[in-house]
Amino acid sequence: MPVPHKSASAAEYVGVTREAFGAFNAMMANLPPEERDSVWNEVEVSMRRFESPGGFEAPGECLAGAATK
Protein backbone atom coordinates (compact mmCIF):
# COMPACT_ATOMS: atom_id res chain seq x y z
CA MET A 1 0.00 0.00 0.00
CA PRO A 2 1.27 3.51 -0.73
CA VAL A 3 2.83 5.34 2.20
CA PRO A 4 4.21 8.72 1.08
CA HIS A 5 6.97 10.28 3.15
CA LYS A 6 6.16 13.93 3.88
CA SER A 7 8.23 16.62 5.53
CA ALA A 8 8.95 20.33 5.27
CA SER A 9 12.17 19.67 3.32
CA ALA A 10 14.56 16.95 2.21
CA ALA A 11 17.00 18.07 4.92
CA GLU A 12 14.35 17.59 7.61
CA TYR A 13 13.36 14.18 6.23
CA VAL A 14 16.98 12.98 6.15
CA GLY A 15 17.53 14.28 9.69
CA VAL A 16 14.57 12.29 11.00
CA THR A 17 15.61 9.24 8.99
CA ARG A 18 19.15 9.49 10.31
CA GLU A 19 17.92 9.48 13.90
CA ALA A 20 15.05 7.00 13.59
CA PHE A 21 16.31 4.17 11.41
CA GLY A 22 19.04 2.25 13.18
CA ALA A 23 19.54 -0.10 10.23
CA PHE A 24 21.01 2.70 8.13
CA ASN A 25 23.37 3.64 10.93
CA ALA A 26 24.32 0.00 11.50
CA MET A 27 25.26 -0.38 7.82
CA MET A 28 27.60 2.60 8.11
CA ALA A 29 28.95 1.86 11.59
CA ASN A 30 32.39 0.88 10.30
CA LEU A 31 32.85 4.03 8.25
CA PRO A 32 34.83 6.96 9.63
CA PRO A 33 32.58 9.83 10.81
CA GLU A 34 33.57 12.03 7.86
CA GLU A 35 32.55 9.33 5.39
CA ARG A 36 29.22 8.75 7.17
CA ASP A 37 28.48 12.47 6.95
CA SER A 38 29.39 12.39 3.27
CA VAL A 39 26.95 9.52 2.66
CA TRP A 40 24.13 11.34 4.46
CA ASN A 41 24.89 14.49 2.45
CA GLU A 42 24.60 12.48 -0.78
CA VAL A 43 21.28 11.05 0.41
CA GLU A 44 19.97 14.54 1.14
CA VAL A 45 21.06 15.87 -2.25
CA SER A 46 19.37 12.96 -4.04
CA MET A 47 16.16 13.43 -2.04
CA ARG A 48 15.86 17.09 -3.04
CA ARG A 49 14.20 16.01 -6.29
CA PHE A 50 11.09 15.32 -4.20
CA GLU A 51 10.93 18.90 -2.91
CA SER A 52 8.38 21.37 -4.19
CA PRO A 53 7.09 24.74 -3.00
CA GLY A 54 4.63 22.74 -0.87
CA GLY A 55 7.38 20.80 0.93
CA PHE A 56 8.90 17.36 0.60
CA GLU A 57 6.96 14.27 -0.47
CA ALA A 58 8.65 11.05 -1.59
CA PRO A 59 6.81 7.92 -2.63
CA GLY A 60 6.97 4.90 -0.38
CA GLU A 61 5.36 1.51 0.06
CA CYS A 62 4.43 -0.62 2.99
CA LEU A 63 3.99 -4.32 2.52
CA ALA A 64 1.39 -5.89 4.75
CA GLY A 65 0.81 -9.58 5.17
CA ALA A 66 -1.36 -11.87 7.20
CA ALA A 67 -1.33 -15.58 7.79
CA THR A 68 -3.17 -18.25 9.69
CA LYS A 69 -2.08 -21.64 10.83
mmCIF file of C-alpha atoms in Angstrom:
data_model
loop_
_atom_site.group_PDB
_atom_site.id
_atom_site.type_symbol
_atom_site.label_atom_id
_atom_site.label_comp_id
_atom_site.label_asym_id
_atom_site.label_seq_id
_atom_site.Cartn_x
_atom_site.Cartn_y
_atom_site.Cartn_z
ATOM 1 C CA MET A 1 0.000 0.000 0.000
ATOM 2 C CA PRO A 2 1.272 3.505 -0.729
ATOM 3 C CA VAL A 3 2.832 5.343 2.200
ATOM 4 C CA PRO A 4 4.209 8.721 1.081
ATOM 5 C CA HIS A 5 6.971 10.276 3.151
ATOM 6 C CA LYS A 6 6.158 13.930 3.878
ATOM 7 C CA SER A 7 8.229 16.619 5.527
ATOM 8 C CA ALA A 8 8.950 20.327 5.275
ATOM 9 C CA SER A 9 12.165 19.668 3.320
ATOM 10 C CA ALA A 10 14.559 16.953 2.205
ATOM 11 C CA ALA A 11 16.999 18.069 4.919
ATOM 12 C CA GLU A 12 14.349 17.595 7.612
ATOM 13 C CA TYR A 13 13.363 14.179 6.234
ATOM 14 C CA VAL A 14 16.982 12.984 6.147
ATOM 15 C CA GLY A 15 17.527 14.283 9.694
ATOM 16 C CA VAL A 16 14.567 12.295 10.998
ATOM 17 C CA THR A 17 15.613 9.236 8.993
ATOM 18 C CA ARG A 18 19.148 9.490 10.310
ATOM 19 C CA GLU A 19 17.916 9.476 13.905
ATOM 20 C CA ALA A 20 15.052 7.000 13.593
ATOM 21 C CA PHE A 21 16.309 4.167 11.413
ATOM 22 C CA GLY A 22 19.043 2.249 13.176
ATOM 23 C CA ALA A 23 19.538 -0.102 10.227
ATOM 24 C CA PHE A 24 21.007 2.703 8.132
ATOM 25 C CA ASN A 25 23.367 3.640 10.932
ATOM 26 C CA ALA A 26 24.323 -0.004 11.499
ATOM 27 C CA MET A 27 25.259 -0.377 7.823
ATOM 28 C CA MET A 28 27.605 2.597 8.112
ATOM 29 C CA ALA A 29 28.951 1.857 11.592
ATOM 30 C CA ASN A 30 32.395 0.877 10.297
ATOM 31 C CA LEU A 31 32.854 4.032 8.249
ATOM 32 C CA PRO A 32 34.832 6.956 9.629
ATOM 33 C CA PRO A 33 32.579 9.831 10.814
ATOM 34 C CA GLU A 34 33.566 12.035 7.857
ATOM 35 C CA GLU A 35 32.548 9.325 5.394
ATOM 36 C CA ARG A 36 29.216 8.750 7.173
ATOM 37 C CA ASP A 37 28.479 12.472 6.953
ATOM 38 C CA SER A 38 29.393 12.388 3.273
ATOM 39 C CA VAL A 39 26.952 9.519 2.656
ATOM 40 C CA TRP A 40 24.127 11.338 4.455
ATOM 41 C CA ASN A 41 24.891 14.487 2.446
ATOM 42 C CA GLU A 42 24.599 12.478 -0.782
ATOM 43 C CA VAL A 43 21.277 11.054 0.409
ATOM 44 C CA GLU A 44 19.967 14.537 1.143
ATOM 45 C CA VAL A 45 21.062 15.871 -2.250
ATOM 46 C CA SER A 46 19.368 12.963 -4.042
ATOM 47 C CA MET A 47 16.158 13.425 -2.039
ATOM 48 C CA ARG A 48 15.856 17.093 -3.039
ATOM 49 C CA ARG A 49 14.203 16.006 -6.288
ATOM 50 C CA PHE A 50 11.093 15.322 -4.198
ATOM 51 C CA GLU A 51 10.927 18.898 -2.907
ATOM 52 C CA SER A 52 8.382 21.373 -4.194
ATOM 53 C CA PRO A 53 7.092 24.742 -3.003
ATOM 54 C CA GLY A 54 4.630 22.742 -0.872
ATOM 55 C CA GLY A 55 7.379 20.799 0.933
ATOM 56 C CA PHE A 56 8.899 17.363 0.599
ATOM 57 C CA GLU A 57 6.963 14.271 -0.471
ATOM 58 C CA ALA A 58 8.653 11.053 -1.588
ATOM 59 C CA PRO A 59 6.814 7.916 -2.631
ATOM 60 C CA GLY A 60 6.966 4.898 -0.376
ATOM 61 C CA GLU A 61 5.355 1.512 0.055
ATOM 62 C CA CYS A 62 4.427 -0.621 2.991
ATOM 63 C CA LEU A 63 3.991 -4.320 2.516
ATOM 64 C CA ALA A 64 1.387 -5.890 4.750
ATOM 65 C CA GLY A 65 0.809 -9.584 5.169
ATOM 66 C CA ALA A 66 -1.361 -11.871 7.203
ATOM 67 C CA ALA A 67 -1.331 -15.580 7.793
ATOM 68 C CA THR A 68 -3.166 -18.251 9.695
ATOM 69 C CA LYS A 69 -2.077 -21.638 10.825
#
